[in-house]
Amino acid sequence: MPPQVEAANSRYIYQPILQSNSIRLLTLFPGTKGTTIQCELQEVSLSNNRPPYCALSYVWGDPSVTAGIRVHCRELQVTTNLQSALQCLRLCDTSRILWIDAICIDQGNLTERNEQIQYMVQIYSLAANVLIWLGNDDSIHHAFNIRLVEKLSEDDYMHLGAAFNDNSWWSRAWVIQEVIHASEV
């Protein structure tokens, strides 16, 4: 089997983080809606010489419902909620650098997960901004469309407020830390 075909059919294997006080950042390559998400990971020091990045705050979603993305041309399974976020965050003409816990931390490595949790405050406070993904729920997207909001009735406002408040993002324990330590949300 040619090397490029073999890589396309194999799963992504994390390389260990070699330096202390380091994290992985995800480079999300440009693409258009519906095309495969392509990205790569790089280890960077939290102390110096890190590129500007955005941290993503979101709900993982159902771990049994996944979709594949490509990391260094190899498949990595992520929840469909995260895949939807990546589709939305992906730019059509330029790469975007992100920190996303489910991808930037090797979730299968308990030692690494425990070490990386110690850096959460730094990760969110050093991010250029924190992006909050509330999901694909149209009622939430409409709540932030100012032109649409101006035309809504009082009942519609109540429905939008309820949809926003009922979003599962609010139920996550990490939300407070992610938002409080963000320089910009």
Coordinates of N, CA and C in Angstrom, one line a residue:
M1 N 0.9 -1.2 0.0 CA 0.0 0.0 0.0 C 0.9 1.2 0.0
P2 N 0.6 2.2 -0.9 CA 1.5 3.4 -0.9 C 1.4 4.2 0.4
P3 N 2.4 4.9 0.9 CA 2.4 5.6 2.2 C 1.3 6.5 2.4
Q4 N 0.9 7.3 1.3 CA -0.2 8.3 1.5 C -1.5 7.6 1.8
V5 N -1.7 6.4 1.1 CA -3.0 5.7 1.3 C -3.0 5.1 2.7
E6 N -1.8 4.5 3.1 CA -1.7 3.9 4.5 C -2.0 5.0 5.5
A7 N -1.4 6.2 5.4 CA -1.6 7.3 6.4 C -3.1 7.7 6.4
A8 N -3.8 7.7 5.2 CA -5.2 8.1 5.2 C -6.1 7.1 5.9
N9 N -5.6 5.8 5.9 CA -6.5 4.8 6.5 C -6.1 4.5 8.0
S10 N -5.1 5.2 8.5 CA -4.7 4.8 9.9 C -5.1 5.9 10.9
R11 N -5.2 5.5 12.1 CA -5.6 6.4 13.2 C -4.5 7.2 13.7
Y12 N -4.8 8.4 14.2 CA -3.8 9.3 14.7 C -3.3 8.8 16.1
I13 N -2.0 8.8 16.2 CA -1.3 8.4 17.5 C -0.6 9.6 18.0
Y14 N -0.9 10.0 19.3 CA -0.3 11.1 19.9 C 1.2 10.9 20.2
Q15 N 2.0 11.9 20.0 CA 3.4 11.9 20.4 C 3.4 12.5 21.8
P16 N 4.2 12.0 22.7 CA 4.2 12.6 24.1 C 4.7 14.1 24.1
I17 N 4.1 14.8 25.0 CA 4.6 16.2 25.2 C 5.9 16.1 25.9
L18 N 6.9 16.7 25.3 CA 8.3 16.5 25.8 C 8.8 17.5 26.9
Q19 N 8.3 18.7 26.8 CA 8.7 19.7 27.7 C 7.7 20.0 28.8
S20 N 8.2 20.3 30.0 CA 7.3 20.7 31.0 C 6.7 22.1 30.7
N21 N 5.6 22.5 31.2 CA 4.9 23.7 30.9 C 4.6 23.9 29.4
S22 N 4.3 22.8 28.8 CA 4.0 22.9 27.3 C 2.6 22.3 27.1
I23 N 2.0 22.7 26.0 CA 0.7 22.2 25.6 C 0.8 21.9 24.1
R24 N -0.2 21.3 23.6 CA -0.4 21.2 22.1 C -1.4 22.2 21.6
L25 N -1.1 22.8 20.5 CA -2.1 23.7 19.8 C -2.4 23.0 18.5
L26 N -3.7 23.3 18.1 CA -4.2 22.7 16.9 C -4.2 23.8 15.8
T27 N -3.6 23.5 14.7 CA -3.8 24.3 13.5 C -4.9 23.8 12.6
L28 N -6.0 24.5 12.5 CA -7.1 24.1 11.7 C -6.9 24.7 10.3
F29 N -6.7 23.8 9.3 CA -6.5 24.3 8.0 C -7.7 24.8 7.3
P30 N -7.6 25.8 6.3 CA -8.8 26.3 5.7 C -9.5 25.2 4.9
G31 N -10.8 25.5 4.7 CA -11.7 24.5 4.0 C -13.0 25.1 3.8
T32 N -13.8 24.4 3.1 CA -15.2 24.8 2.8 C -16.2 23.8 3.5
K33 N -17.4 24.3 3.7 CA -18.4 23.5 4.4 C -18.5 22.1 3.7
G34 N -18.6 21.1 4.6 CA -18.8 19.8 4.0 C -17.5 19.0 3.7
T35 N -16.4 19.7 3.6 CA -15.1 19.0 3.3 C -14.5 18.5 4.6
T36 N -13.6 17.5 4.4 CA -13.0 16.9 5.6 C -12.2 17.9 6.4
I37 N -12.3 17.9 7.7 CA -11.5 18.8 8.5 C -10.1 18.3 8.6
Q38 N -9.1 19.2 8.2 CA -7.7 18.8 8.2 C -7.0 19.7 9.2
C39 N -6.1 19.1 10.0 CA -5.4 19.9 11.0 C -4.1 19.2 11.4
E40 N -3.3 19.9 12.2 CA -2.1 19.4 12.7 C -1.9 19.9 14.2
L41 N -1.2 19.2 14.9 CA -0.9 19.5 16.3 C 0.6 19.9 16.4
Q42 N 0.9 20.9 17.3 CA 2.3 21.2 17.5 C 2.4 21.5 19.0
E43 N 3.5 21.1 19.6 CA 3.8 21.4 21.0 C 4.4 22.8 21.1
V44 N 3.9 23.5 22.1 CA 4.4 24.9 22.3 C 4.5 25.1 23.8
S45 N 5.4 25.9 24.2 CA 5.7 26.3 25.6 C 4.7 27.4 26.0
L46 N 4.1 27.2 27.2 CA 3.3 28.3 27.7 C 4.1 29.5 28.2
S47 N 5.4 29.3 28.3 CA 6.3 30.3 28.9 C 6.7 31.4 27.8
N48 N 6.9 30.9 26.6 CA 7.4 31.9 25.6 C 7.2 31.3 24.2
N49 N 7.3 32.2 23.2 CA 7.3 31.9 21.8 C 6.1 31.1 21.3
R50 N 5.0 31.3 21.9 CA 3.8 30.5 21.4 C 3.1 31.5 20.5
P51 N 2.5 30.9 19.4 CA 1.7 31.7 18.5 C 0.3 32.1 19.2
P52 N -0.3 33.2 18.8 CA -1.6 33.6 19.3 C -2.6 32.5 19.0
Y53 N -3.4 32.2 19.9 CA -4.4 31.1 19.7 C -5.7 31.5 20.4
C54 N -6.8 30.8 20.0 CA -8.1 30.9 20.6 C -8.4 29.6 21.3
A55 N -8.9 29.6 22.5 CA -9.3 28.4 23.2 C -10.8 28.3 23.0
L56 N -11.2 27.0 22.9 CA -12.6 26.7 22.7 C -13.3 26.2 23.9
S57 N -14.4 26.8 24.3 CA -15.2 26.3 25.4 C -16.5 25.8 24.8
Y58 N -16.8 24.5 25.1 CA -17.9 23.8 24.5 C -18.3 22.6 25.3
V59 N -19.4 22.0 24.9 CA -19.8 20.7 25.5 C -19.4 19.6 24.5
W60 N -18.7 18.6 25.1 CA -18.3 17.5 24.2 C -19.4 16.9 23.4
G61 N -20.5 16.6 24.1 CA -21.6 15.9 23.4 C -21.5 14.4 23.7
D62 N -22.4 13.7 23.1 CA -22.4 12.2 23.3 C -21.1 11.6 22.8
P63 N -20.3 11.0 23.7 CA -19.1 10.4 23.3 C -19.2 9.1 22.3
S64 N -20.5 8.6 22.3 CA -20.7 7.4 21.4 C -21.0 7.8 20.0
V65 N -21.3 9.1 19.8 CA -21.6 9.6 18.4 C -20.5 10.5 17.9
T66 N -19.6 9.9 17.0 CA -18.4 10.6 16.6 C -18.3 10.7 15.1
A67 N -17.4 11.5 14.7 CA -17.0 11.7 13.3 C -15.5 11.8 13.2
G68 N -15.0 11.5 12.1 CA -13.6 11.6 11.9 C -13.1 12.9 11.3
I69 N -12.0 13.4 11.9 CA -11.2 14.5 11.3 C -9.8 14.0 11.0
R70 N -9.1 14.8 10.3 CA -7.7 14.4 9.9 C -6.7 15.2 10.7
V71 N -5.8 14.6 11.4 CA -4.7 15.2 12.1 C -3.5 14.6 11.6
H72 N -2.6 15.5 11.0 CA -1.4 15.0 10.3 C -1.8 13.9 9.3
C73 N -2.8 14.0 8.6 CA -3.3 13.1 7.6 C -3.8 11.7 8.1
R74 N -4.0 11.7 9.4 CA -4.5 10.4 10.1 C -5.8 10.7 10.8
E75 N -6.6 9.7 10.9 CA -8.0 9.9 11.4 C -7.9 10.0 12.9
L76 N -8.7 11.0 13.4 CA -9.0 11.1 14.9 C -10.5 11.3 15.0
Q77 N -11.1 10.4 15.9 CA -12.5 10.5 16.1 C -12.8 11.6 17.2
V78 N -13.8 12.5 16.9 CA -14.2 13.5 17.8 C -15.7 13.4 17.9
T79 N -16.3 14.0 18.9 CA -17.8 14.0 19.0 C -18.3 14.8 17.8
T80 N -19.5 14.5 17.4 CA -20.2 15.3 16.3 C -20.4 16.8 16.7
N81 N -20.6 17.0 18.0 CA -20.7 18.4 18.4 C -19.4 19.2 18.2
L82 N -18.2 18.6 18.5 CA -16.9 19.2 18.2 C -16.7 19.3 16.7
Q83 N -17.1 18.3 16.0 CA -16.9 18.4 14.5 C -17.7 19.6 14.0
S84 N -18.9 19.7 14.5 CA -19.7 20.9 14.0 C -19.1 22.2 14.4
A85 N -18.5 22.3 15.6 CA -17.8 23.5 16.0 C -16.6 23.8 15.0
L86 N -15.8 22.7 14.7 CA -14.7 22.9 13.8 C -15.1 23.3 12.4
Q87 N -16.2 22.8 11.9 CA -16.8 23.2 10.6 C -17.1 24.7 10.7
C88 N -17.7 25.1 11.7 CA -18.1 26.5 11.9 C -16.9 27.4 12.1
L89 N -15.9 27.0 12.8 CA -14.8 27.8 13.1 C -13.7 27.9 12.0
R90 N -13.8 26.9 11.1 CA -12.8 26.8 10.0 C -13.0 28.0 9.0
L91 N -12.0 28.6 8.7 CA -12.0 29.7 7.8 C -11.8 29.2 6.3
C92 N -12.2 29.9 5.3 CA -12.1 29.4 4.0 C -10.7 29.7 3.3
D93 N -10.0 30.7 3.9 CA -8.8 31.2 3.2 C -7.5 31.2 4.1
T94 N -7.6 30.9 5.4 CA -6.5 31.0 6.2 C -6.6 30.0 7.4
S95 N -5.5 29.6 7.9 CA -5.5 28.6 9.0 C -5.9 29.4 10.3
R96 N -6.3 28.6 11.3 CA -6.7 29.2 12.6 C -6.0 28.3 13.6
I97 N -5.4 28.9 14.6 CA -4.8 28.2 15.7 C -5.7 28.1 16.9
L98 N -5.9 26.9 17.4 CA -6.9 26.7 18.5 C -6.3 25.8 19.6
W99 N -6.9 26.0 20.8 CA -6.6 25.0 21.8 C -8.0 24.4 22.2
I100 N -8.1 23.1 22.0 CA -9.4 22.4 22.2 C -9.0 21.1 23.1
D101 N -9.6 21.1 24.3 CA -9.2 20.0 25.2 C -9.3 18.6 24.6
A102 N -10.3 18.3 24.0 CA -10.5 16.9 23.5 C -9.5 16.5 22.4
I103 N -8.9 17.5 21.7 CA -7.9 17.2 20.7 C -6.5 17.4 21.2
C104 N -6.3 18.5 21.9 CA -4.9 18.9 22.3 C -4.4 18.2 23.5
I105 N -5.2 17.5 24.2 CA -4.8 16.6 25.3 C -5.1 15.2 24.8
D106 N -4.1 14.3 25.0 CA -4.3 12.9 24.7 C -5.3 12.3 25.7
Q107 N -6.5 12.2 25.4 CA -7.6 11.7 26.3 C -7.4 10.3 26.7
G108 N -6.6 9.5 26.0 CA -6.4 8.1 26.4 C -5.2 8.0 27.3
N109 N -4.5 9.1 27.7 CA -3.4 9.0 28.5 C -3.7 9.8 29.9
L110 N -4.0 9.0 30.9 CA -4.4 9.6 32.2 C -3.3 10.5 32.8
T111 N -2.1 10.1 32.7 CA -1.0 10.9 33.2 C -1.0 12.2 32.6
E112 N -1.0 12.2 31.2 CA -1.0 13.5 30.5 C -2.2 14.4 30.8
R113 N -3.4 13.7 30.9 CA -4.6 14.5 31.3 C -4.4 15.2 32.6
N114 N -3.9 14.5 33.6 CA -3.8 15.1 34.9 C -2.7 16.2 34.9
E115 N -1.7 16.0 34.1 CA -0.6 17.1 34.0 C -1.2 18.3 33.3
Q116 N -1.9 18.1 32.2 CA -2.5 19.2 31.5 C -3.5 20.0 32.2
I117 N -4.3 19.4 33.1 CA -5.3 20.1 33.9 C -4.7 21.2 34.7
Q118 N -3.5 21.0 35.1 CA -2.8 22.0 35.9 C -2.5 23.3 35.2
Y119 N -2.6 23.2 33.8 CA -2.3 24.4 33.0 C -3.6 25.1 32.5
M120 N -4.7 24.6 32.9 CA -6.0 25.2 32.4 C -6.1 26.7 32.6
V121 N -5.8 27.2 33.8 CA -5.9 28.7 34.0 C -5.0 29.4 33.1
Q122 N -3.7 28.9 32.9 CA -2.8 29.6 31.9 C -3.3 29.5 30.5
I123 N -3.8 28.3 30.1 CA -4.3 28.1 28.8 C -5.4 29.1 28.4
Y124 N -6.3 29.3 29.3 CA -7.4 30.2 29.0 C -7.0 31.7 29.2
S125 N -6.2 32.0 30.1 CA -5.8 33.4 30.3 C -4.8 33.8 29.3
L126 N -4.0 32.9 28.7 CA -3.0 33.3 27.6 C -3.7 33.3 26.2
A127 N -4.9 32.7 26.1 CA -5.5 32.7 24.8 C -5.9 34.1 24.4
A128 N -5.7 34.4 23.1 CA -6.1 35.7 22.5 C -7.6 36.0 22.8
N129 N -8.4 34.9 22.7 CA -9.8 35.0 23.1 C -10.3 33.6 23.3
V130 N -11.4 33.5 24.0 CA -12.1 32.2 24.3 C -13.4 32.2 23.4
L131 N -13.5 31.2 22.6 CA -14.7 31.0 21.8 C -15.6 30.1 22.5
I132 N -16.9 30.5 22.6 CA -17.9 29.6 23.2 C -18.8 29.0 22.1
W133 N -18.8 27.7 22.1 CA -19.7 27.0 21.1 C -20.9 26.5 21.8
L134 N -22.0 27.0 21.5 CA -23.3 26.5 22.1 C -24.0 25.5 21.3
G135 N -23.5 25.1 20.2 CA -24.1 24.0 19.4 C -24.7 24.6 18.2
N136 N -25.4 23.7 17.4 CA -26.0 24.0 16.2 C -27.5 24.4 16.3
D137 N -28.0 24.6 17.5 CA -29.4 24.9 17.8 C -29.7 26.2 17.1
D138 N -30.6 26.2 16.2 CA -31.0 27.4 15.4 C -31.6 28.5 16.3
S139 N -32.3 28.1 17.4 CA -32.9 29.1 18.3 C -31.8 29.9 19.0
I140 N -30.7 29.3 19.3 CA -29.6 30.0 20.0 C -29.0 31.0 19.0
H141 N -28.7 30.5 17.7 CA -28.1 31.3 16.7 C -29.0 32.6 16.5
H142 N -30.3 32.3 16.4 CA -31.2 33.5 16.2 C -31.2 34.5 17.3
A143 N -30.9 34.0 18.5 CA -30.9 34.9 19.7 C -29.8 36.0 19.5
F144 N -28.8 35.6 18.8 CA -27.7 36.6 18.6 C -27.7 37.4 17.3
N145 N -28.8 37.2 16.6 CA -29.0 37.9 15.3 C -29.8 39.2 15.7
I146 N -29.1 40.3 15.8 CA -29.7 41.5 16.3 C -30.9 42.0 15.4
R147 N -30.7 41.9 14.1 CA -31.8 42.3 13.2 C -33.0 41.5 13.4
L148 N -32.8 40.2 13.7 CA -34.0 39.3 13.9 C -34.6 39.6 15.3
V149 N -33.8 39.8 16.3 CA -34.3 40.1 17.6 C -35.2 41.3 17.7
E150 N -34.8 42.3 16.9 CA -35.6 43.6 16.9 C -37.1 43.3 16.4
K151 N -37.3 42.2 15.7 CA -38.6 41.9 15.2 C -39.4 40.9 16.0
L152 N -38.9 40.4 17.1 CA -39.5 39.4 17.8 C -40.5 39.9 18.8
S153 N -41.5 39.0 19.1 CA -42.5 39.3 20.1 C -42.0 39.0 21.5
E154 N -42.7 39.4 22.5 CA -42.3 39.1 23.9 C -42.2 37.6 24.1
D155 N -43.1 36.8 23.6 CA -43.1 35.4 23.7 C -41.9 34.8 23.1
D156 N -41.5 35.3 21.9 CA -40.4 34.8 21.2 C -39.1 35.1 22.0
Y157 N -39.0 36.3 22.6 CA -37.9 36.6 23.5 C -37.8 35.6 24.6
M158 N -38.9 35.2 25.2 CA -38.9 34.3 26.3 C -38.4 32.9 25.9
H159 N -38.9 32.5 24.7 CA -38.5 31.2 24.1 C -37.0 31.2 23.9
L160 N -36.5 32.3 23.3 CA -35.0 32.3 23.0 C -34.2 32.3 24.3
G161 N -34.7 33.1 25.3 CA -34.0 33.1 26.6 C -34.0 31.7 27.2
A162 N -35.1 31.0 27.1 CA -35.1 29.7 27.7 C -34.2 28.7 27.0
A163 N -34.2 28.8 25.6 CA -33.3 28.0 24.8 C -31.8 28.3 25.2
F164 N -31.5 29.5 25.4 CA -30.1 29.9 25.7 C -29.7 29.4 27.1
N165 N -30.6 29.6 28.1 CA -30.3 29.2 29.5 C -30.4 27.7 29.6
D166 N -31.1 27.0 28.8 CA -31.2 25.5 28.9 C -30.1 24.8 28.2
N167 N -29.2 25.5 27.5 CA -28.1 24.9 26.8 C -27.2 24.2 27.7
S168 N -26.8 23.0 27.3 CA -25.9 22.1 28.2 C -24.6 22.8 28.5
W169 N -24.2 23.8 27.8 CA -22.9 24.4 28.1 C -22.9 25.0 29.5
W170 N -24.0 25.5 30.0 CA -24.1 26.1 31.3 C -23.9 25.1 32.4
S171 N -24.1 23.8 32.1 CA -24.0 22.7 33.1 C -22.6 22.2 33.4
R172 N -21.7 22.7 32.6 CA -20.3 22.2 32.7 C -19.6 22.9 33.9
A173 N -18.8 22.1 34.7 CA -18.1 22.6 35.8 C -17.0 23.6 35.4
W174 N -16.4 23.4 34.3 CA -15.3 24.2 33.9 C -15.7 25.6 33.3
V175 N -16.9 25.8 33.0 CA -17.4 27.1 32.4 C -16.9 28.3 33.2
I176 N -17.0 28.3 34.5 CA -16.6 29.5 35.2 C -15.1 29.8 35.0
Q177 N -14.3 28.7 35.2 CA -12.9 28.9 35.0 C -12.5 29.4 33.6
E178 N -13.1 28.8 32.6 CA -12.8 29.2 31.2 C -13.2 30.6 30.9
V179 N -14.3 31.1 31.4 CA -14.7 32.5 31.2 C -14.0 33.5 32.0
I180 N -13.9 33.2 33.3 CA -13.2 34.1 34.2 C -11.8 34.4 33.8
H181 N -11.1 33.4 33.4 CA -9.7 33.6 33.1 C -9.4 34.1 31.6
A182 N -10.5 34.2 30.8 CA -10.3 34.6 29.4 C -10.0 36.1 29.4
S183 N -9.1 36.5 28.5 CA -8.9 37.9 28.3 C -10.0 38.5 27.4
E184 N -10.6 37.7 26.6 CA -11.7 38.1 25.8 C -12.6 36.9 25.4
V185 N -13.9 37.1 25.6 CA -14.8 36.0 25.3 C -15.7 36.4 24.1

